[in-house]
């Protein structure tokens, strides 16, 4: 397939109409870095679909005009990066194409109130409404099978998952783990604004999150105040640092096995976010299904891949039944059963 650059929504609709096959869609705001590359190449290597990358700086998700104007624009380089990492087509619309004046088909959406009333949503009013509006508009134009999103923007990922569920769109979200730079800080288009000393602060911030994750494994608890104090001692300006449930974004509870530690800091003019997941124990995954459907095969493979303990409960029941028959034990005799179980 020939690589194409599409600039107008009508061109996109024409291209879409003549297409055979499904689309993997990777929306971006440009200034592509290795994190974006990972999204594009993962999509390319996952299936035989057509890979469409969009580059559009969405004015609706910026509260501040200067921030919008300062957003890095590197379109020629972005085109090279996208194509060389597996894009088949690139959609680069103008603002008027995405938001034509007086077009009744444009719906201005509100993000889930529950999910956007935490973390960045609290500090950036309207931001996630803007994200939902542009993504919904793009999805209606592109009609993809798969939507590739980065976990770096965890709250955005949850909000878009919710949007797709609420709108009952038949689109699978594929989320890609945060890609980090050599020094551990999450790659972001805004990193180019950072001075050497600001970068050092971010490194300290990300390191602290990872340290908290390591300590949590042992101590099973977190001391937010202590971390905040440590960050403040480095004169890091913290916008928030919160410990939440990873899916509802409500306060983490004692019984949560997995929780989210997420923070945002300001370095000069640049605002950066990062997060880690805290786990009390390794996950337990139960797989059920009809006989002969491949439960054991799949479970064994998953356990190997995730380095988890493989527990074949079916085999346990069979082993017990075998022993009871062999020893001639009546299954109604509970005491005997308990002894044999030991
Ligand atoms: P952006 O261009 O910043 O709007 O990002 C476009 C997509 O790339 C979003 O789904 C982001 O979550 C994702 N993304 C940005 N940075 C990273 C990263 N460092 N690792 C993984 N995904 C990322």
mmCIF file of C-alpha atoms and ligand atoms in Angstrom:
data_model
loop_
_atom_site.group_PDB
_atom_site.id
_atom_site.type_symbol
_atom_site.label_atom_id
_atom_site.label_comp_id
_atom_site.label_asym_id
_atom_site.label_seq_id
_atom_site.Cartn_x
_atom_site.Cartn_y
_atom_site.Cartn_z
ATOM 1 C CA UNK A 1 0.000 0.000 0.000
ATOM 2 C CA UNK A 2 1.276 3.474 -0.944
ATOM 3 C CA UNK A 3 1.886 5.867 1.953
ATOM 4 C CA UNK A 4 -0.553 8.754 1.862
ATOM 5 C CA UNK A 5 -0.876 12.092 3.573
ATOM 6 C CA UNK A 6 -4.451 13.259 3.989
ATOM 7 C CA UNK A 7 -5.246 16.852 4.911
ATOM 8 C CA UNK A 8 -8.971 17.321 4.413
ATOM 9 C CA UNK A 9 -11.875 15.505 6.026
ATOM 10 C CA UNK A 10 -13.472 14.883 2.581
ATOM 11 C CA UNK A 11 -10.201 13.291 1.415
ATOM 12 C CA UNK A 12 -10.229 11.121 4.502
ATOM 13 C CA UNK A 13 -13.808 10.049 3.894
ATOM 14 C CA UNK A 14 -12.967 9.152 0.259
ATOM 15 C CA UNK A 15 -9.876 7.243 1.284
ATOM 16 C CA UNK A 16 -11.882 5.447 3.973
ATOM 17 C CA UNK A 17 -14.628 4.473 1.535
ATOM 18 C CA UNK A 18 -12.187 2.854 -0.896
ATOM 19 C CA UNK A 19 -10.307 0.998 1.772
ATOM 20 C CA UNK A 20 -10.391 -2.762 2.105
ATOM 21 C CA UNK A 21 -9.722 -3.849 5.656
ATOM 22 C CA UNK A 22 -9.846 -2.441 9.146
ATOM 23 C CA UNK A 23 -7.975 0.517 10.601
ATOM 24 C CA UNK A 24 -5.615 0.855 13.540
ATOM 25 C CA UNK A 25 -5.859 4.479 14.631
ATOM 26 C CA UNK A 26 -3.128 6.337 16.515
ATOM 27 C CA UNK A 27 -4.159 9.927 17.326
ATOM 28 C CA UNK A 28 -1.349 12.332 18.288
ATOM 29 C CA UNK A 29 -0.607 16.033 18.596
ATOM 30 C CA UNK A 30 2.716 15.680 16.791
ATOM 31 C CA UNK A 31 6.326 16.331 17.782
ATOM 32 C CA UNK A 32 6.620 12.576 17.661
ATOM 33 C CA UNK A 33 9.090 10.848 19.968
ATOM 34 C CA UNK A 34 9.947 7.257 20.870
ATOM 35 C CA UNK A 35 6.715 6.893 22.885
ATOM 36 C CA UNK A 36 4.643 7.667 19.775
ATOM 37 C CA UNK A 37 6.929 5.394 17.735
ATOM 38 C CA UNK A 38 6.119 2.557 20.120
ATOM 39 C CA UNK A 39 2.371 3.087 19.592
ATOM 40 C CA UNK A 40 2.726 3.128 15.811
ATOM 41 C CA UNK A 41 5.081 0.139 15.581
ATOM 42 C CA UNK A 42 3.063 -1.924 18.077
ATOM 43 C CA UNK A 43 -0.061 -1.332 15.993
ATOM 44 C CA UNK A 44 1.855 -2.300 12.850
ATOM 45 C CA UNK A 45 3.169 -5.514 14.356
ATOM 46 C CA UNK A 46 -0.102 -6.584 15.984
ATOM 47 C CA UNK A 47 -2.228 -7.312 12.920
ATOM 48 C CA UNK A 48 -2.632 -6.732 9.173
ATOM 49 C CA UNK A 49 -4.826 -3.641 9.531
ATOM 50 C CA UNK A 50 -4.079 -0.289 7.933
ATOM 51 C CA UNK A 51 -2.244 2.064 10.278
ATOM 52 C CA UNK A 52 -3.513 5.634 10.358
ATOM 53 C CA UNK A 53 -1.702 8.254 12.463
ATOM 54 C CA UNK A 54 -3.331 11.640 12.983
ATOM 55 C CA UNK A 55 -1.443 14.790 13.863
ATOM 56 C CA UNK A 56 -3.679 17.528 15.177
ATOM 57 C CA UNK A 57 -3.089 20.025 17.957
ATOM 58 C CA UNK A 58 -6.521 20.280 19.490
ATOM 59 C CA UNK A 59 -7.206 23.842 20.652
ATOM 60 C CA UNK A 60 -10.133 22.683 22.808
ATOM 61 C CA UNK A 61 -7.871 20.932 25.282
ATOM 62 C CA UNK A 62 -5.666 23.951 26.045
ATOM 63 C CA UNK A 63 -6.897 26.347 28.710
ATOM 64 C CA UNK A 64 -4.115 28.771 27.960
ATOM 65 C CA UNK A 65 -3.557 30.417 24.565
ATOM 66 C CA UNK A 66 0.209 30.763 25.068
ATOM 67 C CA UNK A 67 0.483 27.075 25.894
ATOM 68 C CA UNK A 68 -1.295 26.271 22.632
ATOM 69 C CA UNK A 69 0.986 28.581 20.659
ATOM 70 C CA UNK A 70 4.112 27.199 22.324
ATOM 71 C CA UNK A 71 3.179 23.578 21.686
ATOM 72 C CA UNK A 72 6.093 22.169 19.616
ATOM 73 C CA UNK A 73 5.334 21.840 15.907
ATOM 74 C CA UNK A 74 7.673 19.629 13.877
ATOM 75 C CA UNK A 75 5.451 18.375 11.101
ATOM 76 C CA UNK A 76 8.101 17.461 8.442
ATOM 77 C CA UNK A 77 10.020 15.360 10.898
ATOM 78 C CA UNK A 78 6.794 13.831 12.251
ATOM 79 C CA UNK A 79 5.838 12.632 8.770
ATOM 80 C CA UNK A 80 9.217 10.899 8.381
ATOM 81 C CA UNK A 81 8.975 9.308 11.837
ATOM 82 C CA UNK A 82 5.394 8.110 11.360
ATOM 83 C CA UNK A 83 6.051 6.518 7.967
ATOM 84 C CA UNK A 84 9.331 4.928 8.983
ATOM 85 C CA UNK A 85 7.696 3.350 12.045
ATOM 86 C CA UNK A 86 4.766 1.739 10.332
ATOM 87 C CA UNK A 87 2.145 4.371 9.442
ATOM 88 C CA UNK A 88 0.375 3.672 6.147
ATOM 89 C CA UNK A 89 -1.420 6.993 6.163
ATOM 90 C CA UNK A 90 -1.156 10.269 8.065
ATOM 91 C CA UNK A 91 -4.107 12.567 8.642
ATOM 92 C CA UNK A 92 -3.086 16.195 9.212
ATOM 93 C CA UNK A 93 -6.270 18.246 9.324
ATOM 94 C CA UNK A 94 -6.559 21.957 10.018
ATOM 95 C CA UNK A 95 -8.644 23.299 12.904
ATOM 96 C CA UNK A 96 -11.386 24.430 10.567
ATOM 97 C CA UNK A 97 -11.547 20.928 9.092
ATOM 98 C CA UNK A 98 -12.081 19.356 12.478
ATOM 99 C CA UNK A 99 -14.372 22.090 13.783
ATOM 100 C CA UNK A 100 -16.095 23.641 10.754
ATOM 101 C CA UNK A 101 -18.168 26.648 11.720
ATOM 102 C CA UNK A 102 -21.902 26.006 11.768
ATOM 103 C CA UNK A 103 -21.519 22.267 11.263
ATOM 104 C CA UNK A 104 -24.352 20.618 13.130
ATOM 105 C CA UNK A 105 -22.552 17.277 13.123
ATOM 106 C CA UNK A 106 -19.967 18.449 15.629
ATOM 107 C CA UNK A 107 -20.858 17.387 19.132
ATOM 108 C CA UNK A 108 -19.148 19.126 22.006
ATOM 109 C CA UNK A 109 -18.845 16.465 24.630
ATOM 110 C CA UNK A 110 -18.451 16.397 28.383
ATOM 111 C CA UNK A 111 -16.004 13.905 29.873
ATOM 112 C CA UNK A 112 -17.232 11.518 32.570
ATOM 113 C CA UNK A 113 -17.716 13.702 35.624
ATOM 114 C CA UNK A 114 -16.568 10.983 37.994
ATOM 115 C CA UNK A 115 -13.323 10.336 36.158
ATOM 116 C CA UNK A 116 -12.511 13.932 35.350
ATOM 117 C CA UNK A 117 -13.025 15.257 38.864
ATOM 118 C CA UNK A 118 -9.634 14.002 40.028
ATOM 119 C CA UNK A 119 -5.964 14.529 39.193
ATOM 120 C CA UNK A 120 -5.452 16.654 36.030
ATOM 121 C CA UNK A 121 -9.197 17.098 35.500
ATOM 122 C CA UNK A 122 -9.508 19.124 38.707
ATOM 123 C CA UNK A 123 -6.649 21.433 37.788
ATOM 124 C CA UNK A 124 -7.409 21.781 34.076
ATOM 125 C CA UNK A 125 -11.138 22.495 33.781
ATOM 126 C CA UNK A 126 -12.527 21.636 30.353
ATOM 127 C CA UNK A 127 -9.363 19.832 29.280
ATOM 128 C CA UNK A 128 -10.901 16.344 29.128
ATOM 129 C CA UNK A 129 -14.087 17.689 27.536
ATOM 130 C CA UNK A 130 -11.816 18.940 24.744
ATOM 131 C CA UNK A 131 -10.061 15.572 24.530
ATOM 132 C CA UNK A 132 -13.388 13.701 24.330
ATOM 133 C CA UNK A 133 -14.745 16.108 21.719
ATOM 134 C CA UNK A 134 -11.766 15.772 19.381
ATOM 135 C CA UNK A 135 -11.358 12.005 19.796
ATOM 136 C CA UNK A 136 -15.077 11.404 19.218
ATOM 137 C CA UNK A 137 -14.953 13.591 16.110
ATOM 138 C CA UNK A 138 -11.872 11.749 14.818
ATOM 139 C CA UNK A 139 -13.362 8.339 15.578
ATOM 140 C CA UNK A 140 -16.490 9.215 13.637
ATOM 141 C CA UNK A 141 -14.368 10.207 10.661
ATOM 142 C CA UNK A 142 -11.859 7.356 10.810
ATOM 143 C CA UNK A 143 -14.144 4.538 12.053
ATOM 144 C CA UNK A 144 -11.243 2.412 13.276
ATOM 145 C CA UNK A 145 -11.301 -1.133 14.610
ATOM 146 C CA UNK A 146 -8.530 -0.447 17.112
ATOM 147 C CA UNK A 147 -7.558 2.713 18.934
ATOM 148 C CA UNK A 148 -3.985 2.886 20.279
ATOM 149 C CA UNK A 149 -3.444 5.047 23.354
ATOM 150 C CA UNK A 150 -0.566 5.553 25.750
ATOM 151 C CA UNK A 151 -0.770 4.662 29.434
ATOM 152 C CA UNK A 152 1.387 7.688 30.087
ATOM 153 C CA UNK A 153 -1.859 9.672 30.059
ATOM 154 C CA UNK A 154 -3.643 7.252 32.372
ATOM 155 C CA UNK A 155 -6.590 9.484 33.264
ATOM 156 C CA UNK A 156 -7.128 10.299 29.590
ATOM 157 C CA UNK A 157 -7.073 6.579 28.787
ATOM 158 C CA UNK A 158 -9.775 5.865 31.397
ATOM 159 C CA UNK A 159 -11.920 8.754 30.192
ATOM 160 C CA UNK A 160 -11.670 7.643 26.559
ATOM 161 C CA UNK A 161 -12.477 4.038 27.509
ATOM 162 C CA UNK A 162 -15.557 5.380 29.268
ATOM 163 C CA UNK A 163 -16.478 7.512 26.233
ATOM 164 C CA UNK A 164 -16.310 4.513 23.911
ATOM 165 C CA UNK A 165 -18.448 2.447 26.303
ATOM 166 C CA UNK A 166 -21.049 5.204 26.791
ATOM 167 C CA UNK A 167 -21.286 5.874 23.046
ATOM 168 C CA UNK A 168 -21.411 2.092 22.415
ATOM 169 C CA UNK A 169 -18.702 2.303 19.750
ATOM 170 C CA UNK A 170 -17.398 -0.987 18.430
ATOM 171 C CA UNK A 171 -13.748 -0.032 18.907
ATOM 172 C CA UNK A 172 -11.058 -1.890 20.847
ATOM 173 C CA UNK A 173 -8.700 0.223 22.888
ATOM 174 C CA UNK A 174 -5.133 -1.024 22.922
ATOM 175 C CA UNK A 175 -3.114 0.622 25.646
ATOM 176 C CA UNK A 176 0.664 0.879 25.468
ATOM 177 C CA UNK A 177 2.817 1.166 28.621
ATOM 178 C CA UNK A 178 4.666 4.410 29.237
ATOM 179 C CA UNK A 179 7.873 4.666 27.255
ATOM 180 C CA UNK A 180 10.643 6.296 29.254
ATOM 181 C CA UNK A 181 13.795 8.125 28.279
ATOM 182 C CA UNK A 182 17.269 6.793 29.159
ATOM 183 C CA UNK A 183 17.112 8.580 32.535
ATOM 184 C CA UNK A 184 13.706 7.182 33.493
ATOM 185 C CA UNK A 185 11.501 10.189 32.803
ATOM 186 C CA UNK A 186 8.418 9.608 30.652
ATOM 187 C CA UNK A 187 8.894 10.762 27.083
ATOM 188 C CA UNK A 188 6.706 13.733 26.301
ATOM 189 C CA UNK A 189 6.481 16.246 23.485
ATOM 190 C CA UNK A 190 6.840 18.970 26.107
ATOM 191 C CA UNK A 191 10.233 17.706 27.298
ATOM 192 C CA UNK A 192 12.015 19.814 24.672
ATOM 193 C CA UNK A 193 11.078 22.900 26.704
ATOM 194 C CA UNK A 194 13.077 21.656 29.687
ATOM 195 C CA UNK A 195 16.421 23.095 30.748
ATOM 196 C CA UNK A 196 19.109 20.791 32.127
ATOM 197 C CA UNK A 197 18.298 21.679 35.719
ATOM 198 C CA UNK A 198 14.544 21.239 35.177
ATOM 199 C CA UNK A 199 15.165 17.844 33.677
ATOM 200 C CA UNK A 200 17.114 16.887 36.760
ATOM 201 C CA UNK A 201 14.104 17.766 38.916
ATOM 202 C CA UNK A 202 11.796 15.610 36.841
ATOM 203 C CA UNK A 203 14.226 12.742 37.110
ATOM 204 C CA UNK A 204 14.126 13.162 40.889
ATOM 205 C CA UNK A 205 10.312 13.183 40.824
ATOM 206 C CA UNK A 206 10.041 10.023 38.679
ATOM 207 C CA UNK A 207 12.688 8.284 40.782
ATOM 208 C CA UNK A 208 10.703 9.091 43.928
ATOM 209 C CA UNK A 209 7.610 7.467 42.429
ATOM 210 C CA UNK A 210 9.584 4.330 41.629
ATOM 211 C CA UNK A 211 11.119 4.325 45.086
ATOM 212 C CA UNK A 212 7.627 4.564 46.591
ATOM 213 C CA UNK A 213 6.574 1.601 44.450
ATOM 214 C CA UNK A 214 9.535 -0.432 45.703
ATOM 215 C CA UNK A 215 8.880 0.462 49.349
ATOM 216 C CA UNK A 216 5.181 -0.257 48.992
ATOM 217 C CA UNK A 217 5.943 -3.840 48.018
ATOM 218 C CA UNK A 218 7.602 -4.347 51.393
ATOM 219 C CA UNK A 219 5.696 -1.987 53.705
ATOM 220 C CA UNK A 220 2.246 -2.297 52.021
ATOM 221 C CA UNK A 221 1.557 1.349 52.779
ATOM 222 C CA UNK A 222 2.509 4.764 51.537
ATOM 223 C CA UNK A 223 3.355 8.031 53.251
ATOM 224 C CA UNK A 224 2.332 10.773 50.828
ATOM 225 C CA UNK A 225 3.327 13.563 53.196
ATOM 226 C CA UNK A 226 6.867 12.229 53.435
ATOM 227 C CA UNK A 227 7.226 12.045 49.651
ATOM 228 C CA UNK A 228 5.784 15.544 49.225
ATOM 229 C CA UNK A 229 8.233 16.877 51.808
ATOM 230 C CA UNK A 230 11.132 15.245 49.991
ATOM 231 C CA UNK A 231 10.046 16.727 46.662
ATOM 232 C CA UNK A 232 9.573 20.139 48.232
ATOM 233 C CA UNK A 233 13.075 19.980 49.705
ATOM 234 C CA UNK A 234 14.300 19.965 46.079
ATOM 235 C CA UNK A 235 12.087 22.994 45.387
ATOM 236 C CA UNK A 236 9.870 20.932 43.107
ATOM 237 C CA UNK A 237 6.554 22.642 42.571
ATOM 238 C CA UNK A 238 3.928 19.942 43.065
ATOM 239 C CA UNK A 239 0.505 20.367 41.551
ATOM 240 C CA UNK A 240 -0.757 17.130 43.034
ATOM 241 C CA UNK A 241 0.398 13.787 44.330
ATOM 242 C CA UNK A 242 -2.391 11.324 44.977
ATOM 243 C CA UNK A 243 -2.945 7.711 45.879
ATOM 244 C CA UNK A 244 -6.072 6.425 44.135
ATOM 245 C CA UNK A 245 -7.917 3.402 42.871
ATOM 246 C CA UNK A 246 -6.513 2.876 39.354
ATOM 247 C CA UNK A 247 -9.860 2.563 37.593
ATOM 248 C CA UNK A 248 -12.355 4.667 39.527
ATOM 249 C CA UNK A 249 -9.827 7.360 40.545
ATOM 250 C CA UNK A 250 -11.466 7.446 43.981
ATOM 251 C CA UNK A 251 -9.244 7.420 47.071
ATOM 252 C CA UNK A 252 -7.312 4.153 47.380
ATOM 253 C CA UNK A 253 -8.725 1.822 50.031
ATOM 254 C CA UNK A 254 -6.820 -0.498 52.326
ATOM 255 C CA UNK A 255 -8.226 -3.567 50.598
ATOM 256 C CA UNK A 256 -7.127 -2.507 47.100
ATOM 257 C CA UNK A 257 -4.497 -4.907 45.846
ATOM 258 C CA UNK A 258 -3.499 -2.524 43.102
ATOM 259 C CA UNK A 259 -3.527 1.265 43.376
ATOM 260 C CA UNK A 260 -2.264 4.291 41.510
ATOM 261 C CA UNK A 261 0.274 6.822 42.697
ATOM 262 C CA UNK A 262 0.007 9.764 40.311
ATOM 263 C CA UNK A 263 1.583 13.181 40.370
ATOM 264 C CA UNK A 264 1.952 16.381 38.366
ATOM 265 C CA UNK A 265 4.733 18.883 38.802
ATOM 266 C CA UNK A 266 5.667 22.175 37.250
ATOM 267 C CA UNK A 267 9.167 22.908 36.020
ATOM 268 C CA UNK A 268 9.446 26.471 34.764
ATOM 269 C CA UNK A 269 6.674 26.836 32.219
ATOM 270 C CA UNK A 270 6.330 23.100 31.703
ATOM 271 C CA UNK A 271 3.860 20.862 33.452
ATOM 272 C CA UNK A 272 4.630 17.153 33.639
ATOM 273 C CA UNK A 273 2.761 14.110 34.828
ATOM 274 C CA UNK A 274 3.931 10.677 35.872
ATOM 275 C CA UNK A 275 2.500 7.696 37.733
ATOM 276 C CA UNK A 276 3.261 4.205 38.994
ATOM 277 C CA UNK A 277 1.058 1.310 40.043
ATOM 278 C CA UNK A 278 1.445 0.007 43.575
ATOM 279 C CA UNK A 279 0.794 -3.660 44.238
ATOM 280 C CA UNK A 280 0.346 -5.460 47.532
ATOM 281 C CA UNK A 281 0.783 -8.885 46.035
ATOM 282 C CA UNK A 282 1.131 -10.484 42.641
ATOM 283 C CA UNK A 283 -2.125 -10.635 40.675
ATOM 284 C CA UNK A 284 -4.448 -13.651 40.772
ATOM 285 C CA UNK A 285 -6.007 -14.437 37.418
ATOM 286 C CA UNK A 286 -8.787 -17.021 37.282
ATOM 287 C CA UNK A 287 -9.656 -18.575 33.943
ATOM 288 C CA UNK A 288 -12.909 -20.466 33.505
ATOM 289 C CA UNK A 289 -14.686 -21.943 30.502
ATOM 290 C CA UNK A 290 -16.239 -25.113 29.086
ATOM 291 C CA UNK A 291 -14.345 -28.420 29.070
ATOM 292 C CA UNK A 292 -11.847 -28.761 26.254
ATOM 293 C CA UNK A 293 -11.766 -25.043 25.446
ATOM 294 C CA UNK A 294 -8.045 -24.704 26.137
ATOM 295 C CA UNK A 295 -8.122 -23.268 29.664
ATOM 296 C CA UNK A 296 -5.009 -25.136 30.813
ATOM 297 C CA UNK A 297 -2.998 -24.328 27.695
ATOM 298 C CA UNK A 298 -3.821 -20.628 27.871
ATOM 299 C CA UNK A 299 -3.287 -20.462 31.626
ATOM 300 C CA UNK A 300 0.112 -22.155 31.393
ATOM 301 C CA UNK A 301 1.229 -19.729 28.698
ATOM 302 C CA UNK A 302 0.003 -16.673 30.608
ATOM 303 C CA UNK A 303 1.627 -17.851 33.823
ATOM 304 C CA UNK A 304 4.929 -18.348 32.022
ATOM 305 C CA UNK A 305 4.776 -14.982 30.303
ATOM 306 C CA UNK A 306 3.822 -13.050 33.455
ATOM 307 C CA UNK A 307 6.066 -15.172 35.700
ATOM 308 C CA UNK A 308 3.109 -16.167 37.867
ATOM 309 C CA UNK A 309 2.514 -19.411 39.698
ATOM 310 C CA UNK A 310 0.398 -21.805 37.645
ATOM 311 C CA UNK A 311 -2.272 -23.487 39.729
ATOM 312 C CA UNK A 312 -4.318 -26.178 37.985
ATOM 313 C CA UNK A 313 -7.389 -26.433 40.245
ATOM 314 C CA UNK A 314 -8.986 -28.976 37.869
ATOM 315 C CA UNK A 315 -6.021 -31.284 38.428
ATOM 316 C CA UNK A 316 -6.375 -30.787 42.186
ATOM 317 C CA UNK A 317 -9.991 -31.965 42.140
ATOM 318 C CA UNK A 318 -9.087 -34.926 39.967
ATOM 319 C CA UNK A 319 -6.168 -35.892 42.197
ATOM 320 C CA UNK A 320 -8.385 -35.808 45.259
ATOM 321 C CA UNK A 321 -11.107 -37.864 43.546
ATOM 322 C CA UNK A 322 -8.503 -40.397 42.415
ATOM 323 C CA UNK A 323 -7.136 -40.769 45.952
ATOM 324 C CA UNK A 324 -10.613 -41.101 47.463
ATOM 325 C CA UNK A 325 -11.512 -43.862 45.022
ATOM 326 C CA UNK A 326 -8.166 -45.580 45.540
ATOM 327 C CA UNK A 327 -8.466 -45.468 49.331
ATOM 328 C CA UNK A 328 -12.158 -46.251 49.191
ATOM 329 C CA UNK A 329 -13.173 -43.129 51.152
ATOM 330 C CA UNK A 330 -16.782 -42.067 51.286
ATOM 331 C CA UNK A 331 -17.025 -38.455 50.147
ATOM 332 C CA UNK A 332 -19.782 -37.818 52.702
ATOM 333 C CA UNK A 333 -17.324 -38.452 55.570
ATOM 334 C CA UNK A 334 -16.113 -34.909 56.000
ATOM 335 C CA UNK A 335 -13.460 -35.577 58.630
ATOM 336 C CA UNK A 336 -11.769 -38.221 56.491
ATOM 337 C CA UNK A 337 -11.938 -35.941 53.506
ATOM 338 C CA UNK A 338 -10.255 -33.156 55.448
ATOM 339 C CA UNK A 339 -7.483 -35.467 56.565
ATOM 340 C CA UNK A 340 -6.824 -36.706 53.086
ATOM 341 C CA UNK A 341 -6.808 -33.103 51.810
ATOM 342 C CA UNK A 342 -3.940 -32.264 54.136
HETATM 343 P P1 LIG B 1 0.153 13.302 22.391
HETATM 344 O O1 LIG B 1 0.806 13.542 21.074
HETATM 345 O O2 LIG B 1 0.962 13.776 23.551
HETATM 346 O O3 LIG B 1 -1.275 13.748 22.421
HETATM 347 O O4 LIG B 1 0.116 11.721 22.562
HETATM 348 C C1 LIG B 1 -0.470 10.890 21.595
HETATM 349 C C2 LIG B 1 -0.566 9.491 22.145
HETATM 350 O O5 LIG B 1 0.729 9.034 22.488
HETATM 351 C C3 LIG B 1 -1.395 9.431 23.439
HETATM 352 O O6 LIG B 1 -2.174 8.240 23.420
HETATM 353 C C4 LIG B 1 -0.341 9.399 24.512
HETATM 354 O O7 LIG B 1 -0.768 8.774 25.708
HETATM 355 C C5 LIG B 1 0.740 8.575 23.819
HETATM 356 N N1 LIG B 1 2.055 8.847 24.439
HETATM 357 C C6 LIG B 1 2.640 10.047 24.619
HETATM 358 N N2 LIG B 1 3.812 9.904 25.266
HETATM 359 C C7 LIG B 1 3.963 8.565 25.493
HETATM 360 C C8 LIG B 1 4.968 7.766 26.135
HETATM 361 N N3 LIG B 1 6.054 8.302 26.674
HETATM 362 N N4 LIG B 1 4.783 6.430 26.187
HETATM 363 C C9 LIG B 1 3.655 5.859 25.652
HETATM 364 N N5 LIG B 1 2.688 6.556 25.030
HETATM 365 C C10 LIG B 1 2.830 7.891 24.949
#
